[in-house]
Coordinates of C-alpha atoms in Angstrom, one line a residue:
M1 CA -149.1 -244.9 76.6
C2 CA -149.6 -247.2 79.5
A3 CA -146.9 -249.7 80.6
A4 CA -147.0 -253.3 79.5
R5 CA -147.6 -256.1 81.9
D6 CA -144.1 -257.6 81.8
E7 CA -143.7 -261.2 83.0
P8 CA -140.0 -261.9 82.4
G9 CA -138.9 -265.5 83.0
R10 CA -142.3 -267.1 82.4
A11 CA -141.9 -269.7 79.7
P12 CA -144.9 -271.2 78.0
G13 CA -146.0 -274.4 79.5
A14 CA -147.5 -277.4 77.9
G15 CA -150.7 -276.5 76.2
S16 CA -152.6 -276.4 73.0
A17 CA -150.2 -274.0 71.2
G18 CA -148.2 -276.7 69.4
L19 CA -151.3 -278.5 68.0
T20 CA -152.9 -275.2 66.9
I21 CA -149.7 -274.0 65.2
A22 CA -149.1 -277.3 63.4
S23 CA -152.7 -277.4 62.2
T24 CA -152.5 -273.9 60.9
V25 CA -149.3 -274.4 59.1
A26 CA -150.6 -277.6 57.5
L27 CA -153.7 -275.9 56.4
F28 CA -151.7 -273.2 54.6
V29 CA -149.0 -275.5 53.1
L30 CA -151.0 -278.5 52.0
T31 CA -153.8 -276.6 50.2
I32 CA -151.2 -274.9 48.0
G33 CA -149.2 -278.0 47.6
V34 CA -152.1 -280.1 46.3
D35 CA -153.1 -277.2 44.1
L36 CA -149.6 -277.0 42.5
A37 CA -149.2 -280.7 42.2
A38 CA -152.4 -281.0 40.1
D39 CA -151.1 -278.8 37.3
T40 CA -147.6 -277.3 36.8
R41 CA -149.2 -274.3 35.0
R42 CA -151.0 -273.4 38.3
V43 CA -147.8 -271.8 39.5
F44 CA -148.9 -268.7 37.5
G45 CA -152.1 -268.6 39.6
Y46 CA -149.9 -267.6 42.5
L47 CA -147.1 -265.5 40.9
A48 CA -147.7 -261.8 40.7
A49 CA -146.9 -260.3 37.3
D50 CA -144.3 -258.1 39.0
A51 CA -142.4 -261.1 40.2
F52 CA -140.8 -261.2 36.8
Y53 CA -139.0 -257.9 37.6
Y54 CA -137.2 -259.8 40.4
L55 CA -136.6 -262.8 38.2
T56 CA -135.1 -260.8 35.4
V57 CA -132.8 -258.9 37.7
A58 CA -131.8 -262.1 39.5
R59 CA -130.9 -263.7 36.1
N60 CA -128.8 -260.7 35.2
I61 CA -127.0 -260.9 38.5
G62 CA -125.9 -264.4 37.6
D63 CA -125.2 -263.8 33.9
H64 CA -123.6 -260.3 34.1
G65 CA -122.7 -259.8 37.7
S66 CA -124.9 -256.7 37.9
P67 CA -128.3 -256.0 39.5
S68 CA -129.7 -254.7 36.2
F69 CA -133.0 -255.3 34.3
D70 CA -131.5 -254.7 30.9
G71 CA -128.2 -256.6 31.6
V72 CA -126.1 -253.5 31.4
H73 CA -127.3 -250.6 33.6
P74 CA -127.6 -251.2 37.3
T75 CA -131.0 -250.5 39.0
N76 CA -132.3 -250.5 42.5
G77 CA -135.9 -250.8 41.4
Y78 CA -136.8 -253.6 43.8
Q79 CA -137.1 -254.4 47.5
P80 CA -133.5 -255.2 48.4
L81 CA -133.7 -258.2 50.8
W82 CA -135.7 -260.4 48.5
Q83 CA -133.6 -259.5 45.5
W84 CA -130.4 -260.3 47.4
I85 CA -131.9 -263.7 48.3
L86 CA -133.2 -264.4 44.9
G87 CA -130.1 -263.5 42.9
P88 CA -127.8 -266.3 44.3
L89 CA -130.6 -268.8 44.3
H90 CA -131.4 -268.2 40.7
A91 CA -127.8 -268.5 39.7
L92 CA -127.5 -271.8 41.7
V93 CA -130.6 -273.3 40.0
E94 CA -129.2 -272.3 36.6
A95 CA -125.8 -273.8 37.4
L96 CA -127.5 -277.1 38.2
G97 CA -129.3 -277.1 34.9
A98 CA -132.7 -276.9 36.5
S99 CA -134.0 -273.6 35.0
Q100 CA -137.4 -275.2 34.4
Y101 CA -137.9 -275.4 38.1
V102 CA -137.2 -271.7 38.8
L103 CA -140.9 -270.7 39.0
P104 CA -142.0 -273.5 41.3
M105 CA -138.9 -272.9 43.4
L106 CA -139.9 -269.2 43.7
V107 CA -143.4 -270.1 45.0
L108 CA -142.1 -272.8 47.3
L109 CA -139.6 -270.4 48.8
C110 CA -142.5 -268.0 49.5
I111 CA -144.5 -270.8 51.0
A112 CA -141.6 -271.8 53.3
A113 CA -141.1 -268.2 54.4
I114 CA -144.8 -267.7 55.3
A115 CA -145.0 -271.1 57.0
G116 CA -142.0 -270.1 59.1
G117 CA -143.7 -266.8 59.9
L118 CA -146.8 -268.7 61.0
V119 CA -144.7 -270.7 63.5
L120 CA -143.1 -267.5 64.9
L121 CA -146.5 -265.7 65.1
G122 CA -148.1 -268.7 66.9
R123 CA -145.3 -268.6 69.4
A124 CA -145.7 -264.8 69.8
L125 CA -149.4 -265.2 70.5
T126 CA -149.1 -268.1 72.9
R127 CA -150.1 -267.2 76.4
P128 CA -147.8 -267.9 79.4
D129 CA -150.0 -270.9 80.2
G130 CA -148.9 -272.5 76.9
H131 CA -152.3 -272.1 75.2
L132 CA -153.0 -270.3 71.9
S133 CA -156.2 -268.8 70.8
P134 CA -158.5 -271.3 68.9
L135 CA -159.0 -268.5 66.4
F136 CA -155.3 -268.6 65.3
P137 CA -156.2 -270.5 62.0
L138 CA -158.1 -267.4 61.0
V139 CA -154.7 -265.8 60.0
V140 CA -154.6 -268.1 56.9
P141 CA -157.7 -266.6 55.1
G142 CA -157.3 -263.4 57.0
V143 CA -159.9 -261.1 58.5
C144 CA -159.5 -258.5 55.6
A145 CA -160.0 -261.2 53.0
L146 CA -163.1 -262.6 54.7
L147 CA -164.7 -259.2 55.0
S148 CA -163.9 -258.2 51.4
T149 CA -164.9 -261.5 49.7
P150 CA -168.2 -260.0 48.4
L151 CA -166.1 -257.5 46.4
F152 CA -164.7 -260.3 44.3
D153 CA -168.0 -261.5 42.9
P154 CA -167.1 -262.2 39.3
R155 CA -170.5 -261.1 38.1
H156 CA -169.5 -257.5 38.9
D157 CA -166.0 -257.6 37.4
A158 CA -164.6 -256.6 34.1
P159 CA -165.5 -258.8 31.1
A160 CA -162.2 -260.7 31.2
F161 CA -163.0 -261.8 34.8
N162 CA -166.8 -262.1 34.9
E163 CA -166.9 -265.8 34.6
P164 CA -166.2 -268.1 37.5
A165 CA -163.5 -270.0 35.6
T166 CA -161.5 -266.7 35.1
A167 CA -162.3 -265.0 38.3
R168 CA -159.7 -263.3 40.4
P169 CA -158.7 -264.9 43.7
V170 CA -159.5 -263.0 46.9
F171 CA -156.4 -261.2 47.8
T172 CA -154.8 -260.6 51.2
T173 CA -155.1 -264.2 52.2
L174 CA -151.8 -265.9 53.1
W175 CA -152.3 -268.0 50.0
S176 CA -152.2 -264.9 47.8
F177 CA -149.0 -263.8 49.4
A178 CA -147.1 -266.8 48.1
N179 CA -146.7 -264.6 45.0
G180 CA -143.0 -264.6 44.1
M181 CA -142.6 -261.2 45.6
E182 CA -140.9 -259.9 48.7
T183 CA -144.0 -260.6 50.8
G184 CA -142.9 -264.0 52.2
A185 CA -139.6 -262.6 53.4
L186 CA -141.3 -259.6 54.9
L187 CA -143.8 -261.6 56.9
L188 CA -141.1 -263.9 58.1
V189 CA -138.9 -261.0 59.4
F190 CA -141.9 -259.2 60.9
A191 CA -143.0 -262.3 62.7
G192 CA -139.5 -262.8 64.0
G193 CA -139.3 -259.2 65.2
L194 CA -142.7 -259.5 66.9
L195 CA -141.7 -262.7 68.7
W196 CA -138.4 -261.1 69.8
C197 CA -140.2 -258.2 71.4
V198 CA -142.8 -260.5 73.1
R199 CA -140.2 -262.8 74.6
R200 CA -137.8 -260.0 75.6
P201 CA -139.7 -257.3 77.3
Q202 CA -136.4 -255.7 78.3
V203 CA -133.2 -255.1 76.3
V204 CA -130.9 -256.7 78.7
S205 CA -127.5 -256.1 77.0
V206 CA -125.7 -254.2 74.3
R207 CA -125.7 -257.4 72.3
A208 CA -129.4 -257.6 72.5
A209 CA -129.7 -254.0 71.4
L210 CA -127.6 -254.8 68.3
G211 CA -129.8 -257.8 67.6
L212 CA -132.9 -255.6 67.9
A213 CA -131.4 -253.0 65.5
G214 CA -130.6 -255.8 63.1
L215 CA -134.1 -257.1 63.1
A216 CA -135.5 -253.6 62.5
F217 CA -133.1 -253.1 59.6
L218 CA -134.0 -256.4 58.0
L219 CA -137.7 -255.6 58.3
T220 CA -137.0 -252.3 56.5
L221 CA -134.9 -254.0 53.8
A222 CA -137.7 -256.5 53.3
R223 CA -140.0 -253.6 52.2
L224 CA -138.7 -250.1 52.5
D225 CA -142.1 -248.4 53.1
H226 CA -142.5 -250.7 56.2
V227 CA -139.8 -248.7 58.0
F228 CA -142.8 -247.5 60.0
F229 CA -143.3 -250.9 61.5
A230 CA -139.6 -251.2 62.3
A231 CA -139.8 -247.8 64.1
A232 CA -142.9 -248.9 65.9
L233 CA -141.2 -252.0 67.4
L234 CA -138.2 -249.9 68.4
A235 CA -140.5 -247.3 70.0
A236 CA -142.3 -250.0 72.0
M237 CA -139.0 -251.3 73.4
M238 CA -137.9 -247.8 74.3
A239 CA -141.2 -247.3 76.2
S240 CA -141.0 -250.4 78.3
G241 CA -138.7 -251.8 81.0
P242 CA -136.5 -249.9 83.5
G243 CA -134.2 -247.1 82.6
A244 CA -131.2 -249.2 81.6
S245 CA -133.4 -251.2 79.2
R246 CA -134.7 -248.0 77.6
R247 CA -131.2 -246.7 77.1
R248 CA -130.2 -249.8 75.3
A249 CA -133.3 -249.6 73.2
L250 CA -132.4 -246.1 72.3
L251 CA -128.9 -247.4 71.3
A252 CA -130.7 -249.9 69.1
A253 CA -132.7 -247.1 67.4
G254 CA -129.4 -245.2 66.9
V255 CA -127.7 -248.2 65.3
F256 CA -130.8 -248.8 63.1
G257 CA -130.7 -245.1 62.0
A258 CA -127.0 -245.4 61.1
L259 CA -127.5 -248.6 59.1
L260 CA -130.4 -247.0 57.2
A261 CA -128.3 -243.9 56.4
L262 CA -125.4 -246.1 55.2
F263 CA -127.9 -248.1 53.0
L264 CA -129.3 -244.9 51.4
L265 CA -125.7 -243.5 50.9
A266 CA -124.7 -246.8 49.2
N267 CA -127.7 -246.6 46.9
K268 CA -126.9 -243.0 46.0
L269 CA -123.3 -243.9 45.1
A270 CA -124.1 -247.2 43.3
F271 CA -127.3 -246.4 41.5
G272 CA -127.6 -242.6 41.5
A273 CA -130.7 -242.6 43.6
A274 CA -130.9 -243.1 47.4
L275 CA -134.4 -244.6 47.3
P276 CA -135.5 -247.2 44.8
I277 CA -136.3 -245.8 41.4
S278 CA -139.5 -247.8 41.3
G279 CA -140.7 -246.1 44.5
A280 CA -140.0 -242.6 43.1
A281 CA -141.9 -243.5 39.9
K282 CA -145.0 -244.5 41.8
S283 CA -145.1 -241.7 44.4
T284 CA -146.5 -238.2 43.8
F285 CA -145.2 -236.9 47.2
P286 CA -145.6 -234.1 48.2
Q287 CA -148.4 -233.5 45.7
V288 CA -151.6 -235.4 46.6
S289 CA -152.5 -237.8 43.8
G290 CA -156.3 -237.9 44.4
T291 CA -156.7 -241.3 42.6
S292 CA -157.5 -243.2 45.8
S293 CA -160.0 -240.7 47.1
G294 CA -161.7 -240.6 43.6
A295 CA -161.9 -244.4 43.6
L296 CA -163.4 -244.4 47.2
V297 CA -166.1 -241.9 46.1
R298 CA -167.0 -244.1 43.1
M299 CA -167.6 -247.0 45.4
F300 CA -170.6 -245.1 46.8
T301 CA -171.8 -243.4 43.6
D302 CA -171.2 -245.7 40.6
P303 CA -172.3 -249.3 39.8
P304 CA -169.9 -252.1 40.9
R305 CA -168.4 -252.7 37.4
A306 CA -167.0 -249.1 37.5
W307 CA -165.0 -249.7 40.7
V308 CA -164.8 -253.4 41.6
S309 CA -161.4 -253.9 40.0
W310 CA -160.0 -251.2 42.3
A311 CA -161.9 -252.1 45.4
A312 CA -159.5 -254.8 46.6
R313 CA -156.7 -252.2 46.5
L314 CA -158.7 -249.8 48.7
V315 CA -159.7 -252.5 51.1
Q316 CA -156.2 -253.7 51.8
M317 CA -155.2 -250.1 52.5
L318 CA -158.1 -248.7 54.5
L319 CA -159.7 -251.7 56.3
P320 CA -156.5 -252.5 58.4
A321 CA -156.4 -248.8 59.4
L322 CA -160.0 -248.9 60.5
I323 CA -159.4 -252.1 62.5
A324 CA -156.3 -250.5 64.1
A325 CA -158.4 -247.4 65.1
L326 CA -161.0 -249.7 66.7
Y327 CA -158.4 -251.9 68.4
V328 CA -157.2 -249.0 70.6
P329 CA -160.4 -248.5 72.7
C330 CA -160.9 -252.3 72.7
T331 CA -157.5 -252.7 74.4
L332 CA -157.0 -249.6 76.5
R333 CA -159.1 -248.2 79.3
L334 CA -159.0 -245.0 81.4
V335 CA -158.5 -245.4 85.1
R336 CA -158.3 -242.8 87.9
V337 CA -155.1 -242.8 89.9
G338 CA -155.5 -240.2 92.6
W339 CA -156.4 -237.0 90.9
R340 CA -154.9 -238.1 87.6
V341 CA -156.4 -240.3 84.8
K342 CA -154.1 -242.9 83.2
L343 CA -154.3 -245.4 80.4
R344 CA -154.2 -249.1 81.3
L345 CA -154.5 -252.4 79.4
R346 CA -157.9 -254.0 79.7
A347 CA -158.3 -257.2 81.7
G348 CA -157.0 -260.3 79.9
C349 CA -154.5 -258.4 77.8
E350 CA -151.0 -259.8 77.3
R351 CA -147.6 -258.5 76.1
I352 CA -148.7 -259.1 72.5
D353 CA -151.6 -256.6 73.0
W354 CA -149.1 -254.0 74.2
L355 CA -147.0 -254.5 71.0
L356 CA -150.0 -254.4 68.7
L357 CA -151.0 -251.1 70.2
W358 CA -147.6 -249.7 69.3
L359 CA -148.1 -251.0 65.7
T360 CA -151.4 -249.2 65.2
P361 CA -149.8 -245.9 64.2
A362 CA -147.6 -247.6 61.7
V363 CA -150.7 -249.2 60.1
V364 CA -152.5 -245.9 59.9
V365 CA -149.5 -243.8 58.7
L366 CA -148.7 -246.3 55.9
A367 CA -152.3 -246.3 54.8
L368 CA -152.4 -242.5 54.9
Y369 CA -149.2 -242.1 52.9
D370 CA -150.3 -244.5 50.1
F371 CA -153.9 -243.1 50.1
L372 CA -152.5 -239.6 49.5
F373 CA -149.3 -240.0 47.5
V374 CA -149.4 -243.3 45.6
R375 CA -151.6 -243.7 42.5
I376 CA -154.1 -246.4 43.0
I377 CA -153.1 -248.1 39.7
H378 CA -149.7 -248.7 41.3
H379 CA -151.0 -250.4 44.4
G380 CA -150.1 -254.1 44.0
N381 CA -151.9 -256.8 45.9
W382 CA -148.8 -257.2 48.0
Y383 CA -148.5 -253.6 49.3
F384 CA -150.0 -254.1 52.8
P385 CA -149.2 -257.7 54.0
V386 CA -148.2 -256.6 57.5
S387 CA -151.2 -254.3 57.8
T388 CA -153.6 -257.0 56.7
L389 CA -151.9 -259.5 59.0
F390 CA -152.1 -257.0 61.8
A391 CA -155.9 -256.8 61.3
S392 CA -156.1 -260.6 61.8
L393 CA -153.9 -260.5 64.9
A394 CA -155.8 -257.6 66.4
V395 CA -159.1 -259.4 66.0
I396 CA -157.8 -262.7 67.3
S397 CA -156.1 -261.1 70.2
T398 CA -159.2 -259.2 71.2
L399 CA -161.6 -262.1 70.9
D400 CA -159.1 -264.3 72.8
R401 CA -160.1 -262.4 76.0
V402 CA -163.5 -264.1 75.9
P403 CA -163.5 -266.7 78.7
A404 CA -165.3 -269.3 76.6
L405 CA -162.5 -269.3 74.0
R406 CA -159.9 -269.6 76.8
R407 CA -161.7 -272.6 78.2
L408 CA -161.9 -274.2 74.8
A409 CA -158.1 -273.7 74.4
R410 CA -157.5 -275.7 77.6
S411 CA -159.6 -278.6 76.4
R412 CA -157.5 -281.0 74.3
R413 CA -160.5 -282.9 72.9
G414 CA -162.4 -279.7 72.3
M415 CA -159.5 -278.2 70.4
I416 CA -159.0 -281.3 68.3
L417 CA -162.7 -281.1 67.2
W418 CA -162.5 -277.4 66.8
L419 CA -159.4 -277.5 64.6
A420 CA -160.9 -280.2 62.5
L421 CA -163.9 -277.9 61.9
C422 CA -161.6 -275.0 61.1
Q423 CA -159.7 -277.2 58.6
A424 CA -163.0 -278.1 56.8
G425 CA -164.2 -274.5 56.8
V426 CA -161.0 -272.9 55.6
L427 CA -160.5 -275.6 53.0
A428 CA -164.0 -274.8 51.6
Y429 CA -163.1 -271.2 51.6
F430 CA -159.9 -271.9 49.7
F431 CA -161.8 -273.6 46.8
R432 CA -164.5 -270.9 46.9
A433 CA -162.4 -267.8 47.1
H434 CA -158.8 -268.6 46.0
H435 CA -158.8 -271.6 43.6
H436 CA -159.5 -270.2 40.2
P437 CA -157.5 -272.4 37.7
R438 CA -157.5 -269.9 34.9
H439 CA -156.3 -266.9 36.8
Q440 CA -153.1 -265.5 35.1
E441 CA -153.7 -267.8 32.2
Q442 CA -152.4 -265.1 29.9
L443 CA -149.1 -265.2 31.6
A444 CA -148.9 -269.0 31.5
S445 CA -149.8 -269.1 27.8
F446 CA -147.1 -266.7 26.9
Y447 CA -144.5 -268.3 29.0
Y448 CA -145.1 -271.9 28.0
D449 CA -146.6 -271.6 24.5
E450 CA -145.9 -268.2 22.8
A451 CA -142.3 -267.4 24.1
P452 CA -140.8 -270.5 22.3
R453 CA -142.4 -269.3 19.0
V454 CA -141.0 -265.8 19.5
R455 CA -137.5 -267.2 20.1
A456 CA -137.9 -269.4 17.0
F457 CA -139.0 -266.3 14.9
Y458 CA -135.9 -264.3 15.8
G459 CA -133.5 -267.3 15.7
D460 CA -129.9 -266.4 16.4
T461 CA -130.4 -262.6 16.3
P462 CA -132.4 -261.9 19.4
P463 CA -133.9 -258.4 19.5
R464 CA -133.3 -255.9 22.3
L465 CA -136.7 -254.9 23.7
L466 CA -138.3 -251.9 25.2
E467 CA -140.9 -253.8 27.3
L468 CA -144.1 -252.2 28.4
D469 CA -144.8 -255.0 30.9
D470 CA -143.7 -256.3 34.2
G471 CA -140.8 -258.4 33.0
I472 CA -142.6 -261.4 31.6
V473 CA -141.6 -260.9 28.0
G474 CA -137.9 -260.4 28.6
Y475 CA -137.7 -263.2 31.1
A476 CA -139.7 -265.7 29.2
T477 CA -137.9 -265.1 25.9
G478 CA -134.5 -264.5 27.4
F479 CA -134.1 -261.4 25.2
P480 CA -132.4 -258.2 26.7
A481 CA -135.1 -255.8 27.7
M482 CA -135.5 -252.3 29.1
S483 CA -138.4 -251.5 31.4
A484 CA -140.9 -249.1 29.7
T485 CA -143.0 -249.0 32.8
G486 CA -140.2 -247.1 34.6
L487 CA -140.0 -249.4 37.6
A488 CA -136.7 -251.1 36.9
L489 CA -134.7 -248.5 35.1
D490 CA -131.4 -247.0 35.9
A491 CA -131.3 -243.4 37.1
R492 CA -130.5 -241.9 33.7
A493 CA -133.3 -243.8 32.0
A494 CA -135.7 -242.8 34.8
R495 CA -135.0 -239.1 34.1
A496 CA -135.5 -239.7 30.4
M497 CA -138.9 -241.3 31.1
Q498 CA -139.9 -238.3 33.2
T499 CA -139.2 -236.0 30.2
G500 CA -140.8 -238.3 27.6
R501 CA -137.5 -239.2 26.0
L502 CA -137.2 -242.9 27.1
P503 CA -137.8 -244.3 23.6
D504 CA -135.1 -242.0 22.3
L505 CA -132.7 -243.3 24.9
A506 CA -133.7 -246.9 24.3
I507 CA -133.0 -246.5 20.6
A508 CA -129.6 -244.9 21.3
R509 CA -128.8 -247.9 23.5
G510 CA -129.9 -250.4 20.8
F511 CA -133.2 -251.4 22.4
D512 CA -135.2 -250.7 19.2
R513 CA -138.2 -253.1 19.5
F514 CA -141.2 -252.0 21.5
T515 CA -143.3 -254.8 22.9
S516 CA -146.1 -255.6 25.3
L517 CA -148.4 -258.4 26.5
F518 CA -150.6 -257.0 29.2
Y519 CA -150.6 -253.4 28.0
L520 CA -150.8 -254.0 24.2
D521 CA -153.8 -251.7 23.9
T522 CA -151.6 -248.8 25.1
L523 CA -148.8 -249.8 22.7
E524 CA -151.2 -250.1 19.8
G525 CA -152.5 -246.6 20.6
M526 CA -149.0 -245.2 20.3
A527 CA -148.3 -247.1 17.1
S528 CA -151.6 -245.9 15.5
G529 CA -150.8 -242.3 16.2
K530 CA -153.7 -241.8 18.7
D531 CA -151.2 -241.1 21.4
K532 CA -149.6 -237.8 20.3
R533 CA -146.7 -238.4 22.7
A534 CA -145.4 -241.0 20.3
A535 CA -145.4 -238.7 17.2
R536 CA -141.6 -238.6 17.2
W537 CA -141.2 -242.3 16.6
R538 CA -142.2 -244.7 13.8
F539 CA -143.7 -248.1 14.7
T540 CA -143.4 -251.0 12.3
L541 CA -145.2 -254.2 13.2
E542 CA -142.8 -257.1 13.2
Y543 CA -144.4 -259.9 15.2
Y544 CA -148.0 -260.4 16.2
A545 CA -149.9 -263.2 18.1
A546 CA -153.6 -263.4 18.6
D547 CA -153.8 -265.7 21.6
P548 CA -152.5 -264.4 23.8
R549 CA -152.5 -261.0 22.2
F550 CA -148.9 -260.0 21.9
A551 CA -146.9 -257.8 19.5
V552 CA -143.4 -256.6 18.7
Y553 CA -142.9 -253.3 16.9
R554 CA -139.7 -252.1 15.4
L555 CA -139.1 -248.6 16.8
Q556 CA -137.4 -245.9 14.8
R557 CA -136.9 -242.2 15.4
R558 CA -138.6 -240.0 12.8
E559 CA -136.4 -237.5 11.1
P560 CA -137.1 -233.9 11.9
A561 CA -139.2 -232.2 9.2
A562 CA -137.2 -230.4 6.5
G563 CA -137.3 -226.6 6.6
P564 CA -138.8 -224.4 3.9

């Protein structure tokens, strides 16, 4: 790839960047703040269901000193950086007697991390003259979200979501990433790494090399499948600068590799699995799953109701990869140098364009891996935050080369008017596409209304649950729970699940109640005998609620049939 246009020593001057960044951060923070202040239950409109995996493990870290879901058996079924942050914070909130504020704290923590990432991204995209693209506020709704908005038409969705009051929000906006998951920390670290590489086109010392390795390692810990982005930033630094800088960048890559190897070894020794158990449960590697390709075909052959619930998962995976492929010819050009042809950056490109070019393979490789080897049902709406952010950055950076936009950025009055119009437009989009007050109402009803009734029903003898959910039941009730989804199990239980023996192991461990909120239909199918895999166990209904639909079954092993 061509060399970057390095301009070391050029600090941004006074320009529009500060105003644009402040306006964008305010647009992101204030909309959510007003939304949450209007109704405390609205916190569930932001929380992903899987956030309760993190919360349950975090509570058990404080209560039992162990990163476990069931309170006994350690698991690594989570993204480590976020779990390491959340564990001590959860314990602190509990110690202060403010457990009722845990969920708002979780969302506010995500908001703060994303807001910090916006500041860092704004600085990374600021040109040497101190101006920032007028299109920077576009990162809040995001290019992928704007393009995919028609797919969220509630008229085409499943019955539970086909009324405007219960419609799903448009995912891949920055608002949707304030979800209680690892997304906020991931975006903050990524933005920090991108700014580091923009401001330091050369690795000037061994200390700088160690700092670069540390940033790459933090980016990987934030979400392990984003190791591709860490590798891309390291490769970009190894490809730029003089020989001494490249050697130090190579040292950074070596240190990063060593840290990653030590992390995997520590996981193997502590948990019995080098990679997170949740990742292994979701991946079919090296066998191609075929679910994503099947869903893609259905988008062109079936009516919307047959595929619309999966469409957002495909869009967040494939659209950034398509934009990455288009970004390359928009940024590079062929030039003849003597008898050879070389690649060069197009006119108007900056250091950020050079780095985004190096990130394009990471976007494509991550999309390709998930498309081939991760079942689409396992694709959460937080799987590709860096990829969808990349799509916005690529579009903004490309359009920023238009002379009219650069002239607008240099006009303070023009920018004030433009940013006011952006605020109005994005605010309107927020209420049109994101603000759906009854989204996740099932979770809110269980947490605030039903969980207290369940605790009262069992009194001083809390049951031990095998939970076919994402952690909401165990966390809301406070009852000990094993994960029947397989995503937060210990290594032995994960092996038992693979062989269909998880309920047997659960019963042996004393987790003899089977329960579910979201997947109650599946549990009822097992209890009724329709699911032949459950023939070895007897289900006795012990607790049932109609709204929201929720049940607890007593689980017993059937005795083997007597011989003749």
